[in-house]
Coordinates of C-alpha atoms in Angstrom, one line a residue:
X285 CA 84.9 64.4 122.7
X286 CA 82.8 65.8 119.9
X287 CA 80.4 68.7 121.0
X288 CA 78.0 71.1 119.3
X289 CA 79.1 74.7 119.2
X290 CA 75.9 76.4 118.1
X291 CA 75.6 79.1 115.5
X292 CA 78.1 81.5 114.0
X293 CA 76.6 84.3 116.2
X294 CA 77.2 82.1 119.3
X295 CA 80.8 81.6 118.3
X296 CA 81.3 85.3 117.7
X297 CA 79.9 86.1 121.1
X298 CA 82.3 83.8 122.7
X299 CA 85.2 85.3 120.8
X300 CA 84.1 88.8 121.9
X301 CA 84.2 87.7 125.5
X302 CA 87.5 85.9 125.1
X303 CA 85.8 82.6 125.9
X304 CA 87.5 81.2 122.7
X305 CA 91.2 82.2 122.6
X306 CA 94.3 81.3 120.6
X307 CA 97.2 79.5 122.3
X308 CA 100.7 81.0 121.8
X309 CA 101.6 78.1 119.4
X310 CA 99.0 79.5 116.9
X311 CA 100.1 81.3 113.8
X312 CA 98.9 84.7 112.4
X313 CA 95.7 85.2 110.4
X314 CA 96.8 84.6 106.8
X315 CA 93.6 84.5 104.7
X316 CA 93.3 87.0 101.9
X317 CA 90.1 89.0 101.3
X318 CA 89.0 86.7 98.4
X319 CA 89.4 83.6 100.6
X320 CA 87.1 85.2 103.2
X321 CA 84.5 86.1 100.4
X322 CA 84.6 82.5 99.1
X323 CA 84.3 81.1 102.6
X324 CA 81.1 83.2 103.3
X325 CA 79.7 82.1 100.0
X326 CA 80.3 78.5 100.9
X327 CA 78.5 79.0 104.3
X328 CA 75.6 80.7 102.5
X329 CA 75.3 77.7 100.1
X330 CA 75.2 75.3 103.1
X331 CA 78.5 73.6 102.4
X332 CA 80.0 71.6 105.3
X333 CA 81.8 73.9 107.7
X334 CA 84.2 71.4 109.1
X335 CA 84.8 70.3 112.7
X336 CA 86.9 72.6 114.9
X337 CA 89.5 71.4 117.4
X338 CA 89.6 73.0 120.8
X339 CA 92.1 72.4 123.6
X340 CA 90.5 72.6 127.1
X341 CA 93.0 73.9 129.6
X342 CA 92.3 73.4 133.2
X343 CA 92.3 76.4 135.6
X344 CA 95.4 75.2 137.5
X345 CA 97.3 75.0 134.2
X346 CA 96.0 78.1 132.5
X347 CA 98.8 80.4 133.9
X348 CA 101.5 78.2 132.2
X349 CA 100.8 79.6 128.8
X350 CA 100.3 82.9 126.9
X351 CA 97.1 83.5 125.0
X352 CA 96.0 85.7 122.1
X353 CA 92.7 87.0 120.9
X354 CA 91.3 86.9 117.4
X355 CA 92.1 89.6 114.8
X356 CA 89.2 92.0 114.4
X357 CA 90.2 95.1 112.4
X358 CA 93.0 93.7 110.3
X359 CA 95.5 96.2 108.9
X360 CA 98.4 94.8 106.9
X361 CA 100.9 97.3 108.2
X362 CA 99.6 98.7 111.5
X363 CA 97.5 95.8 113.0
X364 CA 98.3 92.5 111.3
X365 CA 98.8 90.5 114.5
X366 CA 96.6 88.8 117.0
X367 CA 96.1 90.8 120.2
X368 CA 98.1 89.7 123.1
X369 CA 95.9 88.6 126.1
X370 CA 98.8 87.8 128.2
X371 CA 98.5 85.1 130.9
X372 CA 95.1 84.1 132.0
X373 CA 95.5 82.6 135.5
X374 CA 93.0 80.3 137.2
X375 CA 90.5 80.3 134.3
X376 CA 88.9 77.6 132.3
X377 CA 90.4 78.1 128.8
X378 CA 89.1 76.9 125.5
X379 CA 92.0 77.4 123.1
X380 CA 91.5 76.9 119.3
X381 CA 94.0 74.4 117.8
X382 CA 92.3 74.0 114.4
X383 CA 89.8 76.5 113.0
X384 CA 91.6 79.8 113.7
X385 CA 91.4 81.0 110.1
X386 CA 87.7 80.1 109.8
X387 CA 86.7 81.8 113.1
X388 CA 88.9 84.8 112.3
X389 CA 87.2 85.1 108.9
X390 CA 83.9 85.3 110.7
X391 CA 85.2 87.8 113.2
X392 CA 86.7 90.1 110.5
X393 CA 83.7 89.8 108.2
X394 CA 80.9 90.2 110.7
X395 CA 82.5 92.5 113.3
X396 CA 85.6 94.0 111.8
X397 CA 87.4 95.2 108.7
X398 CA 90.5 94.7 106.5
X399 CA 93.1 97.2 105.2
X400 CA 95.3 95.7 102.5
X401 CA 98.0 97.6 100.7
X402 CA 97.1 98.9 97.3
X403 CA 99.7 98.7 94.5
X404 CA 102.0 101.5 93.5
X405 CA 102.1 103.3 96.9
X406 CA 104.9 103.2 99.4
X407 CA 104.5 101.0 102.5
X408 CA 104.9 104.2 104.7
X409 CA 102.0 106.0 102.9
X410 CA 98.8 105.9 105.1
X411 CA 96.7 106.1 101.9
X412 CA 98.1 102.8 100.8
X413 CA 95.8 100.9 103.2
X414 CA 92.2 101.9 102.7
X415 CA 89.9 100.4 105.4
X416 CA 87.3 98.0 103.9
X417 CA 84.3 96.1 105.3
X418 CA 82.7 92.9 104.0
X419 CA 79.6 93.6 101.8
X420 CA 77.0 91.4 100.1
X421 CA 75.3 92.5 96.9
X422 CA 71.7 91.7 97.6
X423 CA 70.7 92.2 93.9
X424 CA 73.3 89.8 92.4
X425 CA 72.0 86.7 90.7
X426 CA 72.0 83.7 93.1
X427 CA 70.8 81.0 90.8
X428 CA 74.0 80.7 88.7
X429 CA 74.5 76.9 88.8
X430 CA 77.5 77.1 86.5
X431 CA 79.4 79.4 88.7
X432 CA 81.8 78.4 91.5
X433 CA 80.4 81.2 93.7
X434 CA 76.8 81.9 94.1
X435 CA 76.7 85.0 96.3
X436 CA 78.5 88.2 95.6
X437 CA 80.7 89.1 98.6
X438 CA 83.4 91.8 98.4
X439 CA 85.4 94.0 100.7
X440 CA 84.6 97.7 100.0
X441 CA 85.2 101.0 101.6
X442 CA 82.3 101.9 103.8
X443 CA 81.1 104.8 101.8
X444 CA 80.2 102.4 99.0
X445 CA 77.6 100.6 101.1
X446 CA 74.1 101.1 99.8
X447 CA 72.4 101.4 96.4
X448 CA 74.7 101.9 93.4
X449 CA 73.1 101.4 89.9
X450 CA 72.5 97.7 89.7
X451 CA 74.0 96.9 93.1
X452 CA 72.6 97.0 96.6
X453 CA 75.6 96.5 98.9
X454 CA 74.7 95.4 102.4
X455 CA 77.3 95.7 105.2
X456 CA 77.5 92.1 106.4
X457 CA 78.3 93.2 110.0
X458 CA 74.8 94.8 110.3
X459 CA 73.2 91.4 110.2
X460 CA 74.3 90.7 113.8
X461 CA 71.9 93.3 115.2
X462 CA 69.1 92.9 112.6
X463 CA 66.0 91.0 113.5
X464 CA 64.5 88.6 111.0
X465 CA 61.3 89.3 109.1
X466 CA 59.9 92.8 109.5
X467 CA 63.2 94.4 110.4
X468 CA 64.8 93.1 107.2
X469 CA 61.8 94.0 105.1
X470 CA 61.8 97.6 106.4
X471 CA 65.5 97.9 105.5
X472 CA 64.8 96.7 101.9
X473 CA 61.7 98.8 101.4
X474 CA 63.7 102.0 102.1
X475 CA 65.9 101.3 99.1
X476 CA 63.5 102.2 96.2
X477 CA 63.6 98.9 94.5
X478 CA 61.3 97.3 92.0
X479 CA 59.1 94.4 93.1
X480 CA 61.4 91.7 91.6
X481 CA 64.5 93.3 93.1
X482 CA 62.8 93.5 96.5
X483 CA 62.1 89.8 96.4
X484 CA 65.6 89.0 95.4
X485 CA 67.1 91.2 98.0
X486 CA 64.9 89.8 100.8
X487 CA 65.7 86.2 99.8
X488 CA 69.4 86.9 99.9
X489 CA 69.3 88.8 103.2
X490 CA 67.1 86.2 104.8
X491 CA 69.6 83.5 103.8
X492 CA 72.4 85.5 105.4
X493 CA 70.4 86.0 108.6
X494 CA 69.6 82.2 108.8
X495 CA 73.3 81.3 108.2
X496 CA 74.5 83.5 111.0
X497 CA 71.7 83.3 113.6
X498 CA 69.9 80.0 113.0
X499 CA 72.0 77.3 111.3
X500 CA 73.7 75.1 113.9
X501 CA 76.9 74.7 111.9
X502 CA 79.6 74.9 114.6
X503 CA 80.9 71.6 115.9
X504 CA 84.2 70.9 117.6
X505 CA 86.3 68.2 119.1
X506 CA 87.6 69.0 122.6
X507 CA 91.1 67.8 123.5
X508 CA 91.6 67.7 127.3
X509 CA 95.2 66.3 127.5
X510 CA 97.3 68.9 129.4
X511 CA 100.7 67.8 128.0
X512 CA 102.1 70.6 125.8
X513 CA 104.2 68.1 123.7
X514 CA 101.1 66.1 122.9
X515 CA 99.1 69.2 122.0
X516 CA 102.0 70.5 119.8
X517 CA 102.0 67.2 117.8
X518 CA 98.2 67.5 117.3
X519 CA 98.6 71.2 116.2
X520 CA 101.3 70.4 113.6
X521 CA 99.3 67.5 112.2
X522 CA 96.0 69.5 112.1
X523 CA 97.6 72.5 110.4
X524 CA 99.6 70.7 107.8
X525 CA 96.7 71.0 105.3
X526 CA 94.5 73.9 104.2
X527 CA 96.3 77.3 104.0
X528 CA 100.0 76.7 103.8
X529 CA 101.6 76.3 107.2
X530 CA 105.2 77.1 106.7
X531 CA 108.1 75.8 108.8
X532 CA 108.6 79.4 110.0
X533 CA 105.0 79.2 111.4
X534 CA 106.0 76.0 113.3
X535 CA 109.3 77.5 114.4
X536 CA 107.6 80.6 115.8
X537 CA 105.0 78.5 117.5
X538 CA 107.6 76.4 119.2
X539 CA 109.9 79.3 120.0
X540 CA 106.9 81.1 121.6
X541 CA 106.2 78.1 123.8
X542 CA 109.9 77.7 124.8
X543 CA 111.3 81.2 125.3
X544 CA 111.4 82.0 129.0
X545 CA 111.8 85.8 129.3
X546 CA 110.5 87.2 126.0
X547 CA 107.5 86.7 123.9
X548 CA 108.9 85.2 120.7
X549 CA 105.8 85.8 118.7
X550 CA 105.6 89.5 119.6
X551 CA 109.4 90.1 119.2
X552 CA 109.6 88.5 115.8
X553 CA 106.5 90.3 114.4
X554 CA 107.7 93.6 115.8
X555 CA 111.1 93.2 114.2
X556 CA 109.5 92.3 110.9
X557 CA 107.4 95.5 111.1
X558 CA 110.3 97.7 112.1
X559 CA 112.5 96.3 109.3
X560 CA 109.8 97.0 106.7
X561 CA 109.4 100.6 107.9
X562 CA 113.0 101.4 107.0
X563 CA 113.1 103.5 103.8
X564 CA 110.7 102.2 101.1
X565 CA 110.8 98.8 102.7
X566 CA 112.0 95.4 101.6
X567 CA 108.8 93.5 102.4
X568 CA 110.7 91.1 104.6
X569 CA 108.8 88.2 106.4
X570 CA 109.1 86.3 109.6
X571 CA 110.8 83.5 107.4
X572 CA 113.7 85.9 106.8
X573 CA 114.0 86.9 110.5
X574 CA 113.8 83.3 111.8
X575 CA 116.3 82.0 109.2
X576 CA 118.6 84.9 110.2
X577 CA 118.3 83.9 113.8
X578 CA 119.3 80.3 113.1
X579 CA 122.2 81.5 110.9
X580 CA 123.6 84.3 113.2
X581 CA 123.6 82.2 116.3
X582 CA 125.6 79.4 114.6
X583 CA 122.9 76.8 115.0
X584 CA 124.4 73.9 113.0
X585 CA 121.4 73.1 110.7
X586 CA 119.6 76.2 109.5
X587 CA 116.9 74.3 107.6
X588 CA 113.3 74.9 108.6
X589 CA 112.7 71.4 110.1
X590 CA 111.0 70.5 113.3
X591 CA 114.1 68.5 114.5
X592 CA 116.1 71.8 114.4
X593 CA 113.6 73.6 116.7
X594 CA 115.0 72.2 119.9
X595 CA 114.6 73.9 123.2
X596 CA 118.4 74.5 123.3
X597 CA 118.3 76.2 119.9
X598 CA 115.3 78.3 120.8
X599 CA 116.9 79.5 124.0
X600 CA 120.0 80.4 122.0
X601 CA 117.9 82.7 119.9
X602 CA 116.3 84.2 122.9
X603 CA 119.7 84.8 124.7
X604 CA 121.1 86.6 121.6
X605 CA 117.9 88.3 120.5
X606 CA 118.9 91.9 121.1
X607 CA 122.1 91.5 119.1
X608 CA 120.2 89.7 116.3
X609 CA 117.6 92.5 116.2
X610 CA 120.2 95.3 116.0
X611 CA 122.2 93.4 113.4
X612 CA 119.2 92.9 111.1
X613 CA 118.2 96.6 111.4
X614 CA 121.7 97.6 110.5
X615 CA 121.8 95.2 107.6
X616 CA 118.5 96.5 106.1
X617 CA 119.7 100.1 106.6
X618 CA 122.8 99.3 104.7
X619 CA 120.9 97.7 101.8
X620 CA 118.4 100.5 101.7
X621 CA 121.3 103.0 101.5
X622 CA 122.6 101.1 98.6
X623 CA 119.4 102.1 96.8
X624 CA 117.6 98.8 96.9
X625 CA 113.9 98.2 97.6
X626 CA 111.5 95.3 97.5
X627 CA 111.4 95.3 93.7
X628 CA 115.1 95.3 93.1
X629 CA 116.1 92.7 95.8
X630 CA 115.4 89.5 94.0
X631 CA 116.1 87.2 96.9
X632 CA 116.3 88.4 100.5
X633 CA 118.5 85.4 101.3
X634 CA 121.4 87.5 99.8
X635 CA 121.2 89.7 102.9
X636 CA 122.0 86.8 105.3
X637 CA 125.8 86.5 104.7
X638 CA 126.0 90.3 105.1
X639 CA 124.1 90.1 108.4
X640 CA 126.3 87.3 109.6
X641 CA 129.4 89.3 108.8
X642 CA 128.1 92.3 110.7
X643 CA 127.1 90.1 113.6
X644 CA 130.5 88.5 113.9
X645 CA 132.5 91.7 113.7
X646 CA 130.2 93.4 116.3
X647 CA 129.7 96.2 113.9
X648 CA 128.7 99.6 115.4
X649 CA 125.4 101.1 114.6
X650 CA 127.1 103.8 112.4
X651 CA 128.9 101.1 110.3
X652 CA 126.9 102.2 107.2
X653 CA 127.9 105.8 107.5
X654 CA 131.4 105.9 109.2
X655 CA 134.1 106.7 106.6
X656 CA 136.6 104.2 108.2
X657 CA 134.4 101.4 106.8
X658 CA 134.3 102.8 103.3
X659 CA 136.4 100.0 101.7
X660 CA 134.4 97.4 103.5
X661 CA 131.1 98.9 102.3
X662 CA 132.3 99.0 98.7
X663 CA 133.2 95.3 98.8
X664 CA 129.9 94.4 100.3
X665 CA 128.0 96.5 97.7
X666 CA 129.9 95.0 94.8
X667 CA 129.3 91.5 96.1
X668 CA 125.6 92.1 96.6
X669 CA 125.2 93.6 93.1
X670 CA 127.0 90.6 91.5
X671 CA 124.9 88.1 93.3
X672 CA 121.7 89.9 92.1
X673 CA 122.9 90.3 88.5
X674 CA 123.4 86.6 88.0
X675 CA 120.5 85.4 85.8
X676 CA 120.9 81.8 86.9
X677 CA 119.8 82.7 90.4
X678 CA 122.4 82.3 93.2
X679 CA 119.8 82.0 95.9
X680 CA 117.7 79.2 94.6
X681 CA 118.4 75.5 94.9
X682 CA 120.7 74.3 97.6
X683 CA 120.2 77.5 99.6
X684 CA 120.7 76.1 103.1
X685 CA 123.9 74.4 102.1
X686 CA 125.2 77.5 100.4
X687 CA 124.4 79.7 103.4
X688 CA 126.0 77.3 105.8
X689 CA 129.2 77.2 103.8
X690 CA 129.3 81.0 103.5
X691 CA 128.8 81.3 107.2
X692 CA 131.7 79.0 107.9
X693 CA 133.9 81.0 105.5
X694 CA 133.0 84.3 107.3
X695 CA 133.3 82.7 110.8
X696 CA 136.9 81.5 110.1
X697 CA 138.0 84.7 108.3
X698 CA 140.3 87.2 109.9
X699 CA 137.5 89.8 109.9
X700 CA 139.7 92.7 108.8
X701 CA 137.3 93.1 105.8
X702 CA 134.4 91.4 104.2
X703 CA 136.1 88.2 102.9
X704 CA 135.2 88.6 99.2
X705 CA 137.8 86.2 97.7
X706 CA 137.1 83.4 100.2
X707 CA 133.4 83.7 99.8
X708 CA 133.7 83.5 96.0
X709 CA 135.9 80.4 96.2
X710 CA 133.2 78.7 98.3
X711 CA 130.5 79.8 95.9
X712 CA 132.4 78.4 92.9
X713 CA 132.7 75.0 94.7
X714 CA 128.9 75.1 95.0
X715 CA 128.4 75.9 91.3
X716 CA 127.4 79.5 92.2
X717 CA 130.3 81.4 90.6
X718 CA 130.0 85.2 90.4
X719 CA 132.2 85.3 87.3
X720 CA 130.4 86.6 84.1
X721 CA 131.0 85.0 80.8
X722 CA 130.9 86.9 77.5
X723 CA 127.4 85.6 76.8
X724 CA 126.2 86.8 80.2
X725 CA 127.7 90.3 79.5
X726 CA 125.9 90.4 76.2
X727 CA 122.6 89.6 78.0
X728 CA 123.2 92.3 80.6
X729 CA 123.8 94.8 77.8
X730 CA 120.3 93.9 76.5
X731 CA 118.5 94.1 79.8
X732 CA 114.9 95.4 79.8
X733 CA 113.3 97.9 82.3
X734 CA 110.9 95.2 83.5
X735 CA 113.8 93.0 84.7
X736 CA 114.1 93.1 88.5
X737 CA 117.9 93.3 88.1
X738 CA 117.8 96.6 86.2
X739 CA 118.4 98.8 89.2
X740 CA 121.4 96.7 90.3
X741 CA 122.9 97.1 86.8
X742 CA 122.2 100.8 86.5
X743 CA 123.7 101.3 90.0
X744 CA 126.8 99.5 89.0
X745 CA 127.1 101.8 86.0
X746 CA 126.3 105.0 87.9
X747 CA 128.6 105.2 91.0
X748 CA 128.3 109.0 90.8
X749 CA 124.6 108.9 91.8
X750 CA 123.7 109.3 95.5
X751 CA 121.4 106.4 96.2
X752 CA 121.1 106.8 99.9
X753 CA 117.7 108.6 100.1
X754 CA 116.1 106.9 97.1
X755 CA 115.7 110.3 95.3
X756 CA 116.5 108.8 91.9
X757 CA 114.5 107.7 88.9
X758 CA 115.1 105.3 86.1
X759 CA 114.9 107.6 83.1
X760 CA 114.3 106.9 79.4
X761 CA 117.1 108.9 77.6
X762 CA 114.8 109.2 74.6
X763 CA 111.3 109.7 76.1
X764 CA 109.1 106.6 76.0
X765 CA 106.3 108.7 74.6
X766 CA 108.3 109.4 71.4
X767 CA 108.1 105.7 70.4
X768 CA 104.4 105.7 69.6
X769 CA 103.5 104.8 66.0
X770 CA 102.0 108.2 65.5
X771 CA 105.0 110.2 66.6
X772 CA 107.4 107.9 64.9
X773 CA 105.5 108.4 61.6
X774 CA 105.6 112.2 62.2
X775 CA 109.3 112.0 62.7
X776 CA 109.7 110.5 59.3
X777 CA 110.6 107.0 60.5
X778 CA 109.9 104.1 58.1
X779 CA 107.1 101.9 59.4
X780 CA 109.3 98.8 59.1
X781 CA 111.6 100.3 61.8
X782 CA 108.8 100.8 64.3
X783 CA 109.3 97.4 65.9
X784 CA 113.0 97.8 66.3
X785 CA 112.7 101.2 67.9
X786 CA 110.0 100.2 70.3
X787 CA 111.9 97.1 71.3
X788 CA 115.0 99.2 72.2
X789 CA 113.0 101.9 74.0
X790 CA 112.9 99.9 77.3
X791 CA 116.3 98.4 77.1
X792 CA 119.3 99.6 79.1
X793 CA 120.9 101.3 76.1
X794 CA 118.1 103.9 76.5
X795 CA 118.0 104.0 80.3
X796 CA 119.9 105.9 83.0
X797 CA 119.6 106.7 86.6
X798 CA 118.8 110.4 87.3
X799 CA 118.1 112.4 90.4
X800 CA 114.4 112.6 90.9
X801 CA 114.1 116.4 90.7
X802 CA 116.3 116.4 87.5
X803 CA 114.1 113.7 85.9
X804 CA 110.9 115.7 86.6
X805 CA 112.6 118.7 85.0
X806 CA 113.6 116.6 81.9
X807 CA 110.2 114.9 81.5
X808 CA 109.5 114.2 77.8
X809 CA 112.1 116.5 76.4
X810 CA 114.5 115.1 73.7
X811 CA 117.9 114.5 75.3
X812 CA 119.9 116.8 73.0
X813 CA 117.6 119.8 73.6
X814 CA 117.4 119.1 77.4
X815 CA 121.2 118.9 77.8
X816 CA 121.7 122.0 75.7
X817 CA 119.3 124.0 77.9
X818 CA 120.4 122.6 81.3
X819 CA 124.1 122.8 80.8
X820 CA 125.2 126.2 79.3
X821 CA 128.9 125.3 79.5
X822 CA 130.2 123.0 76.8
X823 CA 132.5 121.3 79.3
X824 CA 129.6 120.4 81.6
X825 CA 127.6 119.0 78.6
X826 CA 130.6 116.9 77.7
X827 CA 131.1 115.7 81.2
X828 CA 127.4 114.7 81.5
X829 CA 127.7 112.7 78.2
X830 CA 130.9 111.1 79.3
X831 CA 129.7 109.8 82.7
X832 CA 126.6 108.3 81.1
X833 CA 128.4 106.9 78.1
X834 CA 126.1 108.8 75.8
X835 CA 128.4 109.7 73.0
X836 CA 127.0 111.9 70.2
X837 CA 123.3 112.4 70.8
X838 CA 121.1 112.9 67.7
X839 CA 118.5 115.7 67.8
X840 CA 115.8 113.7 66.0
X841 CA 114.3 110.2 66.4
X842 CA 115.8 109.2 63.1
X843 CA 119.2 108.9 64.7
X844 CA 118.0 106.8 67.6
X845 CA 119.0 103.3 66.3
X846 CA 122.6 104.4 65.6
X847 CA 122.8 106.1 69.0
X848 CA 121.4 103.1 70.8
X849 CA 123.8 100.6 69.1
X850 CA 126.8 102.7 69.9
X851 CA 125.8 103.3 73.5
X852 CA 124.9 99.6 74.0
X853 CA 128.5 98.7 72.8
X854 CA 130.0 101.2 75.3
X855 CA 127.9 99.8 78.1
X856 CA 128.9 96.3 77.3
X857 CA 132.6 97.1 77.6
X858 CA 132.0 99.1 80.8
X859 CA 130.0 96.2 82.4
X860 CA 132.7 93.8 81.5
X861 CA 135.3 96.1 82.9
X862 CA 133.4 96.5 86.2
X863 CA 132.6 92.8 86.7
X864 CA 135.9 91.3 85.6
X865 CA 137.9 92.4 88.6
X866 CA 140.7 90.6 90.6
X867 CA 138.4 89.6 93.4
X868 CA 136.5 87.4 91.0
X869 CA 139.1 85.6 88.9

């Protein structure tokens, strides 16, 4: 039955009172700040809002399900999940099946805030997530017929609200308590605006007020069928469009409705959060956790398909959840201690065979640090590096089939050690060989700093570096700053060589892994001068040059090309030596 829902303000009041709630089958809030801004612009322009779909749950059925509230103050790390309302017994429930993203966008924009990670800061850094509120620039042009958006909405830190040069940023949430007419006019008159600006500001603010308080844009269809299977089918069909609804969203929704003792939604999200707080973080997702759950519990088909989300499979995940959780934490700890982070792990699927192996051998929590597992750790590390170094991409097409076959190999192995040879044979049969041809070795010897495989290659070449605590840097042997045209000219380099030198500056022939403190000490010093000053003993200087395959280091930039070509050649042979081992014939 179609029903009117009133204004946006009416809907927000119901959300605040938990009169509109989210059923456990709902997914998380996934809209980005720019989507919210465009959505508010559309509402201001009077575009159709779309009909919502609500599920009316009768009081005698309300205790059968778990409910969630709407996100208010979204924090990508600390508060990304819908608040758990638990079980609401003997209540008339209006649960949102379609419209969650739109209603949450209103809730965040008009009552809450967003804190999204900024680039270049670690996930664990609290300064990486500045709190921002939705603002509307009241002085922006609103008659731009050639523009996709007409009103200027943005998320800004609250101290930026107010008058700034040609902007007048209004905190959108303040419109909820603002009366129309005189109240708005008084607010604008306090801002020292010219007459034309006052008119423009008032016109925009008035449009915002009408959109929130007056326009009757909320309409919904009420589904009253109490059968959860029927409702689940409606939910899947309704959420197959719009913002992408992944199969992991469906799996989590179904798991949540079928787990008997635990709250699947809460458990999965908490595990994702905990995994991403280990070291610098791998930026893992619920997709990874749920795929791991299917793989580790030997569910025959690990594809994200609705037919695989049976009650039996979901209960198998719940029964083994503690072990799954502990195994994934151990797996991530292990990979972090290998020195990897979210930038250097090209495909998190590479972790799944490792996790399955640790799961099957019932590995202890100190597996990654106990010396008795040293040989096993070395085999795992070497396999992981190889799978990452392959330019063709091991973890792309045919992923589920490959993972299933690797799982079978590990399951049937004797488990004395990580079964490297058996795994490689299976990978060869799938066209995923970890052998490296001469051409591939040449390509590796030319790798650039921007390549996501660069850490894996440098780690392979630098077994003497302690990667465990991530206190290492990728260092330019000849400082990058020395390759500017001005300094090259001052060094007496012919202009026709500038391009060749600059091209090689960021390639592996001029790169090395250094301890972070040592690299800070080195800074932009020329390598010959720095080594001479740091190592007073000639034997130490020679040892340093030997382990990094540096050879004879010129004191001036004029000798760089000769140095680079010689070191590249040495690196090529060392890479071939390290990759062409008996385990990978």
